[in-house]
XYZ file of C-alpha atoms in Angstrom:
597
model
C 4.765 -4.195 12.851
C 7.537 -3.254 10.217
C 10.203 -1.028 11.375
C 8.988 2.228 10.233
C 12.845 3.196 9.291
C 12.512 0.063 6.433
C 10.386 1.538 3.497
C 9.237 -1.476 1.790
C 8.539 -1.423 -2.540
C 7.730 -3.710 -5.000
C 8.515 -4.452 -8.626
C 6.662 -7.129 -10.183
C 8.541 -8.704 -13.335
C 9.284 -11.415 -15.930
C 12.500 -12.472 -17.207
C 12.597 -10.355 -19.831
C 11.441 -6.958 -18.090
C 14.491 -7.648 -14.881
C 16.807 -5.218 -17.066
C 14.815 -2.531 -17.502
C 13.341 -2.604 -13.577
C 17.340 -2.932 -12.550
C 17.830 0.817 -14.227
C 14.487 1.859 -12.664
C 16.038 0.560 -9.045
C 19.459 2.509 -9.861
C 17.492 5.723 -10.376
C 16.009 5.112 -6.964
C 18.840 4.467 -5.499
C 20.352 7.761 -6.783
C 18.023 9.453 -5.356
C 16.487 8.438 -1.922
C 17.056 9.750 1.118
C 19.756 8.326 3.018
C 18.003 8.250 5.900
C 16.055 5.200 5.523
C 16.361 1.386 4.475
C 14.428 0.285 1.341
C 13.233 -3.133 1.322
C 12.963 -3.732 -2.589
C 10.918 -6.890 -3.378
C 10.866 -8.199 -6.741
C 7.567 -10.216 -7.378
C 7.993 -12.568 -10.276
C 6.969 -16.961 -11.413
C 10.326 -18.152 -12.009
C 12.881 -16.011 -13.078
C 15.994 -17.876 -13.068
C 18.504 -17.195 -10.667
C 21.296 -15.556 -13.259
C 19.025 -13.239 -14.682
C 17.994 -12.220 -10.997
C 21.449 -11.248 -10.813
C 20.782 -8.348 -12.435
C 19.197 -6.811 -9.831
C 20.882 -8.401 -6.515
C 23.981 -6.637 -7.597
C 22.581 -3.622 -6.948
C 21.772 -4.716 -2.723
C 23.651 -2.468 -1.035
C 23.855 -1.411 2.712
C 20.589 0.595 2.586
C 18.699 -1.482 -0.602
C 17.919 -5.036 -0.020
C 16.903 -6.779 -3.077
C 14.658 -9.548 -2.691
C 12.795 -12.067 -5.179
C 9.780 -13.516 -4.013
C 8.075 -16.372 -6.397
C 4.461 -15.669 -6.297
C 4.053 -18.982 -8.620
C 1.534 -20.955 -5.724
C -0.959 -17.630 -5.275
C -1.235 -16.905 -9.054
C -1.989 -20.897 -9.806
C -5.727 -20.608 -8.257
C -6.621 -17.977 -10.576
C -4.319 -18.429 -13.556
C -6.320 -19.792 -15.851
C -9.320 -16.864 -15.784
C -6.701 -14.165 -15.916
C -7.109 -12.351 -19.466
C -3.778 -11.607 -21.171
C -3.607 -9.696 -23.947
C -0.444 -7.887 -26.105
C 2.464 -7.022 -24.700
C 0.500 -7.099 -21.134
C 1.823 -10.520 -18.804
C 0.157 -11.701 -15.525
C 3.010 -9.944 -14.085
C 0.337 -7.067 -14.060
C -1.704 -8.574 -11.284
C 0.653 -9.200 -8.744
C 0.145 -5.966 -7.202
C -3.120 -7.561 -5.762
C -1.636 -10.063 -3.956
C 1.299 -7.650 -2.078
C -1.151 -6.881 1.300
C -2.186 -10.520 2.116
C 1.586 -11.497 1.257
C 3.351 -9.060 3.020
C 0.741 -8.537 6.270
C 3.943 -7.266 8.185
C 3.192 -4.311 6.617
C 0.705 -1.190 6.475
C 1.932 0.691 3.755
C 4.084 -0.372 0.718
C 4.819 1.538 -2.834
C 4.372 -0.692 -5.764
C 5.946 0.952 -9.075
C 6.362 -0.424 -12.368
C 9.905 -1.275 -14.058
C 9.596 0.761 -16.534
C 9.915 3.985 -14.678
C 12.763 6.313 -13.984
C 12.734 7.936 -10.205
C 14.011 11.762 -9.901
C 12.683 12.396 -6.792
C 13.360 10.774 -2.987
C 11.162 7.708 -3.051
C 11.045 8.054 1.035
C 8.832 11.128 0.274
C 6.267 9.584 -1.703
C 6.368 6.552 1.265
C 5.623 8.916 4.229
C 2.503 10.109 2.566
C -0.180 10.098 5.369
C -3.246 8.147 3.465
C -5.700 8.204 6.542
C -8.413 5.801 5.659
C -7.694 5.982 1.654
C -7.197 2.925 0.433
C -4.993 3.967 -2.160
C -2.606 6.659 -3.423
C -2.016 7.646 -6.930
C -2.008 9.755 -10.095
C -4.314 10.333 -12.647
C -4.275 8.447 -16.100
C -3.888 10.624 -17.997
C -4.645 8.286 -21.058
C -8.564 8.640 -19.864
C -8.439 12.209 -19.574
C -6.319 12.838 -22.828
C -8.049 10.280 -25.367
C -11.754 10.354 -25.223
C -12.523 6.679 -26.711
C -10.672 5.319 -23.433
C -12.108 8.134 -21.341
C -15.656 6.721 -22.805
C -14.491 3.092 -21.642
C -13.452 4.014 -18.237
C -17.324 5.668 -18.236
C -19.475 3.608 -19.316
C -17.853 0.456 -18.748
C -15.312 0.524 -15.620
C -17.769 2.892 -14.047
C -15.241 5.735 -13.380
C -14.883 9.041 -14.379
C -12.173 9.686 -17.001
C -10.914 12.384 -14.260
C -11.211 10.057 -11.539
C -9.501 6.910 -13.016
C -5.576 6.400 -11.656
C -2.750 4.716 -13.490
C -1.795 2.053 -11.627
C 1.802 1.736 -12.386
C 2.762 4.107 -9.112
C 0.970 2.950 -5.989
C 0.979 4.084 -2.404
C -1.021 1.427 -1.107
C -2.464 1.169 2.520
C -1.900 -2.582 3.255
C -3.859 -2.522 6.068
C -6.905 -1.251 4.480
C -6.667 -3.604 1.350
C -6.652 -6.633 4.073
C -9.878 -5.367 5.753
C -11.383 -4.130 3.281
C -10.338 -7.516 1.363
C -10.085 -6.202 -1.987
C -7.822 -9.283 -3.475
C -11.244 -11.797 -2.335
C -13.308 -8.041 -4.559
C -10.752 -8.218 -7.202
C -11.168 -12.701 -7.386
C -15.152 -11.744 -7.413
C -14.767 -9.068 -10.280
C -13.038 -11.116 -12.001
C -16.035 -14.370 -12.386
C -18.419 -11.292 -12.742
C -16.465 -9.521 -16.189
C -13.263 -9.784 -17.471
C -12.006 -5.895 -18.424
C -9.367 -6.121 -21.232
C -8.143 -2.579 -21.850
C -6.222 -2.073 -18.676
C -6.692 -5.041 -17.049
C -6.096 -4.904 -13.077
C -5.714 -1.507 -13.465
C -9.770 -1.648 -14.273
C -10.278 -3.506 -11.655
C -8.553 -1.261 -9.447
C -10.391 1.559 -9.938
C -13.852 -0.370 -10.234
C -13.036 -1.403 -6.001
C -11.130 1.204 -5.087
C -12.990 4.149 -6.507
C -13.469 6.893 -4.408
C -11.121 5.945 -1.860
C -8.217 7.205 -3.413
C -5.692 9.674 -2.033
C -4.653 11.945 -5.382
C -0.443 12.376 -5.499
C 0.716 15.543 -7.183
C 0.992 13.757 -10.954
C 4.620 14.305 -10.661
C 4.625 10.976 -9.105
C 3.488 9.350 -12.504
C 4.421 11.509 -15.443
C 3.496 9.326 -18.177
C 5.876 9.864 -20.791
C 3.235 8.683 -23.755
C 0.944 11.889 -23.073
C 1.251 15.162 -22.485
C 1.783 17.111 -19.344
C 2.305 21.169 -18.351
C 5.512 20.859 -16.506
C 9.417 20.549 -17.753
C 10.102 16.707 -17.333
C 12.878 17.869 -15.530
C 10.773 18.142 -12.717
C 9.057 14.793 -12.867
C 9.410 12.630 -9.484
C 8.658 9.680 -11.622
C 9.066 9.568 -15.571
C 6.811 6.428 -16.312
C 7.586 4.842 -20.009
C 3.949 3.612 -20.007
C 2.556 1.835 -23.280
C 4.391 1.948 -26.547
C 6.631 5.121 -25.222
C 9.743 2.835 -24.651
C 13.771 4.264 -24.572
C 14.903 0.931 -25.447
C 12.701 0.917 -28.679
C 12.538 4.722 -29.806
C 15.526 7.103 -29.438
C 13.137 10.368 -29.573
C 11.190 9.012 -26.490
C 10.164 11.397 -24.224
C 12.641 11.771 -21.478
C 14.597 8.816 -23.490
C 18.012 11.018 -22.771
C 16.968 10.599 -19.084
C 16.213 7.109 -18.952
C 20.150 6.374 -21.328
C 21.742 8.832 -18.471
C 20.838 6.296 -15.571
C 20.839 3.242 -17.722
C 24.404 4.271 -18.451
C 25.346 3.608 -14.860
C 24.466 0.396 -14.874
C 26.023 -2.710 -16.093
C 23.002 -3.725 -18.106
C 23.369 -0.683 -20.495
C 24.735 -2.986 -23.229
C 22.024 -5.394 -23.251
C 19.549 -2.799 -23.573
C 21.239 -0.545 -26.131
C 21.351 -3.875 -28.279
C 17.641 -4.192 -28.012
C 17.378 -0.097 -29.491
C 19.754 -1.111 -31.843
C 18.088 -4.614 -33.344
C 14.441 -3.043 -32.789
C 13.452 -2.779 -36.764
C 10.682 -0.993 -38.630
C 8.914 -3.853 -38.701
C 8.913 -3.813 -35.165
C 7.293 -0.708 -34.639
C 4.628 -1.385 -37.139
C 3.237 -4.036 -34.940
C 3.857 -1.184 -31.958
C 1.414 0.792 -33.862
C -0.712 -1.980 -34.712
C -0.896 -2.665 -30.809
C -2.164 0.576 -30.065
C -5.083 0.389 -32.558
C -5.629 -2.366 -31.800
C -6.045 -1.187 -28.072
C -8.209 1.842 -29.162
C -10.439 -0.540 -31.329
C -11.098 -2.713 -28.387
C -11.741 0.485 -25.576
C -13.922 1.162 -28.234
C -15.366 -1.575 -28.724
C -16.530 -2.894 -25.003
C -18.138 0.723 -24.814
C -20.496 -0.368 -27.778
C -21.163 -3.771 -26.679
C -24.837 -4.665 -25.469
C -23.449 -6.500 -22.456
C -20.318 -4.396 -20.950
C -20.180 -4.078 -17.699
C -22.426 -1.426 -16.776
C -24.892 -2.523 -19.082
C -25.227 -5.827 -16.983
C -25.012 -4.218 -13.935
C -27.706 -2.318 -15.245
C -30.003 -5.272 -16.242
C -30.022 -7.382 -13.596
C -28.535 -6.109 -10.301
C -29.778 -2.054 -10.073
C -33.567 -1.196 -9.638
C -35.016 -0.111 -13.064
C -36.363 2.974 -11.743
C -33.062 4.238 -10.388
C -31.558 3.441 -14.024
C -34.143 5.012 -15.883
C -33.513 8.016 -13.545
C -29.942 8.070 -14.225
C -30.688 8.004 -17.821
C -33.115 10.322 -17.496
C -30.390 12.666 -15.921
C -27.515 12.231 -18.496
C -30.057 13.239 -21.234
C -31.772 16.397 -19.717
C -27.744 17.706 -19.067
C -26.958 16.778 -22.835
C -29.975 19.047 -23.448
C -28.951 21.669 -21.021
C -32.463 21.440 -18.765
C -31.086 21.312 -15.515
C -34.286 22.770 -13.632
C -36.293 20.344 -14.471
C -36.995 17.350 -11.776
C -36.671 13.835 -13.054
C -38.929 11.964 -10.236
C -42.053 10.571 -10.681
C -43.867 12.840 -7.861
C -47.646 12.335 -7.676
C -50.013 14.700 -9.111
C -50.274 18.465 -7.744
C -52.712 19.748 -6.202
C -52.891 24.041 -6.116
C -52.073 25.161 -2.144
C -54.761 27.732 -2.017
C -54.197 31.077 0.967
C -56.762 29.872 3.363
C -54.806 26.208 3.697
C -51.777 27.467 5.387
C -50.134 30.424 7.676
C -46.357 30.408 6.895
C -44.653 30.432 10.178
C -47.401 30.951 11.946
C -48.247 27.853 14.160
C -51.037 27.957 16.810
C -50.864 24.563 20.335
C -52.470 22.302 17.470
C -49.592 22.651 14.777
C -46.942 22.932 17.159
C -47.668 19.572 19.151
C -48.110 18.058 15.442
C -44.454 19.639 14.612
C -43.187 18.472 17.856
C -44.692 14.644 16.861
C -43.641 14.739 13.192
C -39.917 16.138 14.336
C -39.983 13.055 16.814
C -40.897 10.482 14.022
C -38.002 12.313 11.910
C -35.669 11.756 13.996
C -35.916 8.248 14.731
C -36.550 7.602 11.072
C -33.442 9.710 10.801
C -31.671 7.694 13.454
C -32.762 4.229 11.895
C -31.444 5.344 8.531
C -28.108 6.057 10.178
C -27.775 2.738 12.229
C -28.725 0.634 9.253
C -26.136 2.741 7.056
C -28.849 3.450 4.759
C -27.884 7.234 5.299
C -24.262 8.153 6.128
C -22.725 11.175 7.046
C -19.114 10.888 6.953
C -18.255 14.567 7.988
C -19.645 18.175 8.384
C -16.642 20.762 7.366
C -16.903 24.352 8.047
C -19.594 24.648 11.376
C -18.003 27.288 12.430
C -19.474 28.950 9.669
C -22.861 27.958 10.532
C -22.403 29.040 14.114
C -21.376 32.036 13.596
C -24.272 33.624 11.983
C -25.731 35.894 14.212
C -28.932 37.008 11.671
C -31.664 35.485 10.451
C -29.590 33.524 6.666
C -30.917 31.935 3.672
C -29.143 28.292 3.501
C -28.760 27.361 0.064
C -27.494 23.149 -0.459
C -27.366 21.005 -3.722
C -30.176 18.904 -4.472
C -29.917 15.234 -5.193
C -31.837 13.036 -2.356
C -34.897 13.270 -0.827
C -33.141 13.105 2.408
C -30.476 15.474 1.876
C -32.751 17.903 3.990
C -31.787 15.540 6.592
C -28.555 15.867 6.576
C -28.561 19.553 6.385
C -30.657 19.173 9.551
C -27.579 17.264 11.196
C -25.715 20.135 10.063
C -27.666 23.156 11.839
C -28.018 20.750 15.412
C -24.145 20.707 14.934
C -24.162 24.106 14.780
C -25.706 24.820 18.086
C -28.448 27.595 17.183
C -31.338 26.059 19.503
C -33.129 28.964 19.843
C -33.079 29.812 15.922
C -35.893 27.710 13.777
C -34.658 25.982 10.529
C -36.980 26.203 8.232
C -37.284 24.170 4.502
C -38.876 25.702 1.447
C -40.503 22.967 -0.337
C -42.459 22.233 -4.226
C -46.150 22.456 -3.801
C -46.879 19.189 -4.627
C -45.060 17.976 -1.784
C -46.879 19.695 0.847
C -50.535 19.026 -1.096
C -49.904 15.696 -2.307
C -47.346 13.981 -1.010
C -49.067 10.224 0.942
C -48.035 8.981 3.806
C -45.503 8.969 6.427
C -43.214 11.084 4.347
C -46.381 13.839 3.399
C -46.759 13.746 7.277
C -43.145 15.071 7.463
C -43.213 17.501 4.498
C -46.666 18.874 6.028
C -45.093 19.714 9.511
C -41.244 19.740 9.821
C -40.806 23.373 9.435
C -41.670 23.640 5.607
C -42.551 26.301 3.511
C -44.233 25.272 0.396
C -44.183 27.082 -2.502
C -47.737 27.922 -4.706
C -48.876 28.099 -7.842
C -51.349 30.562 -6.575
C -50.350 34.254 -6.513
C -52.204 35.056 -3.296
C -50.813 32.362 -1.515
C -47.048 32.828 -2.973
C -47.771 36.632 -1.336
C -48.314 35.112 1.485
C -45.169 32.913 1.468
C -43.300 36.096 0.781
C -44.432 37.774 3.744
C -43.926 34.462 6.043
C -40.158 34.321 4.240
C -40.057 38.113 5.028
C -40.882 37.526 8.795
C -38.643 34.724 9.510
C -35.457 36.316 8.644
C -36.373 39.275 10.405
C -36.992 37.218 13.250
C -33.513 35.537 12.702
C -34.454 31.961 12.075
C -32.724 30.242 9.378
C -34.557 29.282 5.811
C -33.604 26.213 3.358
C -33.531 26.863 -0.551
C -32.310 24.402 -2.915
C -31.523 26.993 -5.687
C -30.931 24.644 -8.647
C -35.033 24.280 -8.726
C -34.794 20.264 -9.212
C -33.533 17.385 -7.746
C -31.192 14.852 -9.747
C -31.079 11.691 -7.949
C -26.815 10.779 -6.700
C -25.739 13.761 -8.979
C -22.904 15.165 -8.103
C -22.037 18.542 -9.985
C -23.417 21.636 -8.925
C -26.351 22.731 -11.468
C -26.657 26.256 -12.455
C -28.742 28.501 -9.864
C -32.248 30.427 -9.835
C -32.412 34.020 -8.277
C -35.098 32.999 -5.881
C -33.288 32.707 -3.009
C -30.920 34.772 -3.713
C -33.683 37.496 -4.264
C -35.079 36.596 -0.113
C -31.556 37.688 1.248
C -31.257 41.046 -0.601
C -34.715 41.679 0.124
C -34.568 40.745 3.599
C -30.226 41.919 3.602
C -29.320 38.779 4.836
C -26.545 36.546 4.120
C -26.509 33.319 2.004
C -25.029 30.678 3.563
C -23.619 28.330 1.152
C -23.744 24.752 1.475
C -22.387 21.969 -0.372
C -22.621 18.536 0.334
C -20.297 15.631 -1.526
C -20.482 12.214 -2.145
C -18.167 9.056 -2.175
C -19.393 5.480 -2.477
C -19.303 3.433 0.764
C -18.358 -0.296 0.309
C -22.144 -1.237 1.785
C -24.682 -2.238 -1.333
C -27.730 -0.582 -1.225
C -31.519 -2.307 -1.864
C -31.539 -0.582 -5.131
C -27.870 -2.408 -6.502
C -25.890 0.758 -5.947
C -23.688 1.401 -3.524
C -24.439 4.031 -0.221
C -23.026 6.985 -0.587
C -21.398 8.906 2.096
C -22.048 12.711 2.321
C -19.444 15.056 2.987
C -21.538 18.401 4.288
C -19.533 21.471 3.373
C -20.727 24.752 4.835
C -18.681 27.779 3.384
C -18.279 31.065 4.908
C -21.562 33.128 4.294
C -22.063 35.845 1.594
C -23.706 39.258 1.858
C -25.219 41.620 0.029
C -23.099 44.127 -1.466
C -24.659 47.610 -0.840
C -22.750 49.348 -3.258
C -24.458 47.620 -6.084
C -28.489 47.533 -7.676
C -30.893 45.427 -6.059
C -30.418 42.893 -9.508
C -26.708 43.736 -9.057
C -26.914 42.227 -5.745
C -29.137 39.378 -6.874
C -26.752 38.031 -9.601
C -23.833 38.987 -7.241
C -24.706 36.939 -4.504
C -25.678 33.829 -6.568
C -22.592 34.203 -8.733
C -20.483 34.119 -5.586
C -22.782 30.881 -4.669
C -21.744 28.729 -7.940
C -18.040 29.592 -7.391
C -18.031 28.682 -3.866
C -20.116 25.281 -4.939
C -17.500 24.925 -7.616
C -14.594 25.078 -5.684
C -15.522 22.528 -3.242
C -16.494 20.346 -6.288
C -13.118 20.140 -7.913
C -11.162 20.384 -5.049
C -12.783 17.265 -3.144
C -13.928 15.260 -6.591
C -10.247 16.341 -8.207
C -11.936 16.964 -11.679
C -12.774 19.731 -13.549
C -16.661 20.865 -13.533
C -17.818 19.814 -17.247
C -21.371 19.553 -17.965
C -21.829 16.949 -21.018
C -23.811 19.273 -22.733
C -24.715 19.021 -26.701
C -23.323 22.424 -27.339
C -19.876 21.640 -25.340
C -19.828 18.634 -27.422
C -20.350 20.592 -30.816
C -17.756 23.069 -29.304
C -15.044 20.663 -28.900
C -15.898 18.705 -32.201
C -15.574 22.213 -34.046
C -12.503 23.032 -32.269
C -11.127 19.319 -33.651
């Protein structure tokens, strides 16, 4: 193990980039905490020995500079490495810093052309936990919609979700068990990205296992951002934006401040001064260039998704997903998008809601048993996993009868909300599901077994038997047991925003003055490939604190209250664990930002 006093970084450069990357160093150096040693490893195929100069000059007692020729690991995949513009394959070496370096667990990889304001040793001591990864949003995906479209629909990544990977924390030890440089070798025989290179490939493997940094850490001086750069940690000169070629650069003045201090200032100032017009024409051409081709692998027949789609995933699940993305374009987010079988009407005389004589309750107490070691099985074969319930206590607490409200996007997410109330401790309190009709009339086999006698309440098409579901709702909250809605009124298969909500349940609590308990539960791909070609997701069950009626309002006062409160809860948890903004893709958002163009 590493001395946990040394803070090891990397640079990885060419022979041309060393000056730049020795100013970057300098600005570190400024600034870091004196309380620590800095390992600084420079990661480069053959930069001569003068040149390196540049940067050894700069060791000091606290900053050891050290080159390390990564010329043998690079060989075996050289020649399938795409290269394009002003990129080099100095842009994958990142990938190869955790099998390299396995003395250590944690290292920060930056890029040379950054300036450091801020104490490096703060960014290092970061706790990560079991993220693989920390960084900053790119803000290039969020800012420019044809590369926000490429990191969609052909990386696979959310435009809010996609990091720039020029500032890494990155946990070592995970990337070795995890093995993501034997991923990244496999990604790359699968599809070769070409827009942002590793960085693609990064995010394709590493995606959602990332620890988000405050985007301080990676102010990227090319877009814009709501803060004075004054108080950037990291100014990061990323594309065309460079202080050696444009004197109006963003934070330029900063950059010529530190280069000053260095004895490379002269070289670079010569490049500002002999970069022509001509010069920045082909800058320009570059970045059209780079535009045309994001734009470009989003069209194509075959990009990455699009294989993906035709020969690894199950057609039904990408029909579904298609399915999805066009009913929210259209704003129809009640309507269900599975194939269920045919309904059949749930007449009075079928069922008594809550009311279970020695026959139904020794066929609950059998179906709950089959549940649970179906339940169990799913678990153990990671089919199903539930990473962690947050917020119990919340659950625990209730001490009345509650509707439960949860997001709807599995047909086992009832499960998992099941996990949640045993966690909660409330044996003597039933939990009860309100289910579609068709589920409890026509639903086959094992799983129509399960939606016939787990505690469901199934909703009618007939008025006299909907009267009698009223009465049975009306009963069990009295009674203090705790009732299931899904208030979006459809399930959308591994979708992950919360959908605008029906009264319905929101109707039982005021009726019954209850609270609403509101439950949320979150998703992150696992690294285990499901039968279908995607990837298991792990659920995140997040229970907030409950919500009750407020009696100084109307009984429709209290109704939209209370289901208001609902979606803002939901909403919260949604951007704070997914670290987006909630956007539905919605036709009339889409005329509403072309308008506002």
């Amino acid at each position: 193990m590493a001395d946990k006093r040394n803070i090891p970084i990397f640079y990885a450069c060419d022979e041309g980039f060393i000056k730049y990357a020795a100013v970057s160093l300098h600005s570190m150096m400024v600034n870091a905490s004196p309380d620590y040693h800095y390992s600084v490893y420079v990661l480069h195929t053959g930069i001569t020995r003068e040149t390196q100069q540049k940067m050894l000059r700069l060791s000091n007692d606290r900053f050891d500079v050290i080159f390390s020729d990564v010329s043998e690991r690079l060989h075996a995949i050289t020649d399938v490495l795409p290269v394009r513009d002003y990129y080099s394959n100095t842009t994958y070496f990142r990938m190869f810093i955790a099998e390299m370096f396995p003395e250590y667990d944690k290292v920060i990889y930056i890029d040379g052309d950054t300036i450091v304001q801020g104490d490096i040793s703060e960014l290092y001591f970061t706790e990560l936990g079991e993220s693989w990864i920390g960084a900053c949003h790119e803000q290039a995906m969020v800012q420019t919609d044809h590369y926000g479209a490429y990191a969609e629909k052909v990386v696979g990544v959310s435009r809010h979700n996609f990091f720039n990977a020029g500032l890494l924390l990155i946990n070592a030890k995970m990337f070795r068990e995890k093995e993501i440089l034997r991923r990244f070798a496999d990604r790359l025989a699968e599809y070769s990205f070409v827009v942002t290179q590793d960085e693609d490939y990064l995010n394709l493997i590493c995606k959602d296992h990332i620890l988000w940094l405050d985007q301080r850490w990676n102010t990227e001086a090319y877009c814009s951002f709501p803060y004075p750069i004054e108080e950037a940690k990291i100014i990061h000169y990323i594309m065309v934006s460079k202080p050696w070629h444009y004197a109006d650069c963003t934070g330029g003045d900063i950059f010529w401040r530190y280069a000053a201090e260095t004895d490379v200032y002269d070289e670079i100032k010569t490049v500002l001064d002999n970069f022509t017009e001509e010069d920045k024409l082909k800058d320009a051409e570059v970045m059209d260039n780079l535009l045309a081709l994001a734009k470009f692998e989003t069209d194509r027949d075959d990009n990455y998704q699009k294989q993906l789609d035709g020969s690894v995933r199950a057609r039904d699940r990408v029909e579904i997903l298609e399915k999805i993305a066009q009913l929210e374009r259209e704003g129809r987010f009640d309507v269900d998008v599975e194939n269920d079988p045919p309904s059949r009407t749930l007449m009075p005389d079928e069922i008594e809601y809550g009311n279970r004589g020695i026959r139904k309750k020794m066929k609950s107490k059998f179906a709950f048993a089959a549940a649970r070691r179906y339940v169990n099985s799913l678990i153990a074969d990671k089919k199903m996993i539930i990473k962690d319930i947050k917020g119990v206590e919340n659950f625990r607490n209730l001490n009345s009868g509650a509707i439960i409200t949860c997001n709807h996007f599995n047909a086992f997410d009832s499960f998992a909300m099941q996990l949640a109330y045993d966690a909660a401790q409330q044996p003597n309190r039933t939990f009860w599901r309100v289910i579609r009709e068709g589920n409890y009339t026509s639903f086959p086999g094992f799983y129509g077994f399960l939606m016939r006698n787990c505690n469901t309440l199934p909703l009618s098409s007939n008025m006299g038997t909907m009267k009698k579901f009223m009465k049975g709702v009306d009963t069990l909250l009295k009674k203090g047991d705790f009732i299931l809605v899904y208030p979006e009124q459809s399930m959308w298969w591994n979708y992950r925003k919360p959908k605008p909500l029906k009264n319905g349940a929101y109707s039982f609590a005021v009726r019954n003055n209850v609270p609403v308990l509101p439950c949320f539960i979150t998703m992150q791909d696992s690294d285990i490939m499901g039968e279908d070609g995607f990837l298991v997701q792990e659920y995140t069950i997040h229970i907030g604190k409950p919500i009750y009626p407020d009696e100084s309002l109307s009984y429709r006062e209290r109704v939209n209250d209370m289901r208001d409160k609902n979606y803002t809860i939901w909403k919260e948890i949604y951007e704070r664990e997914y670290h987006m903004p909630l956007v539905y893709n919605t036709e009339e958002l889409k005329k509403a930002e072309d308008s506002a163009e």
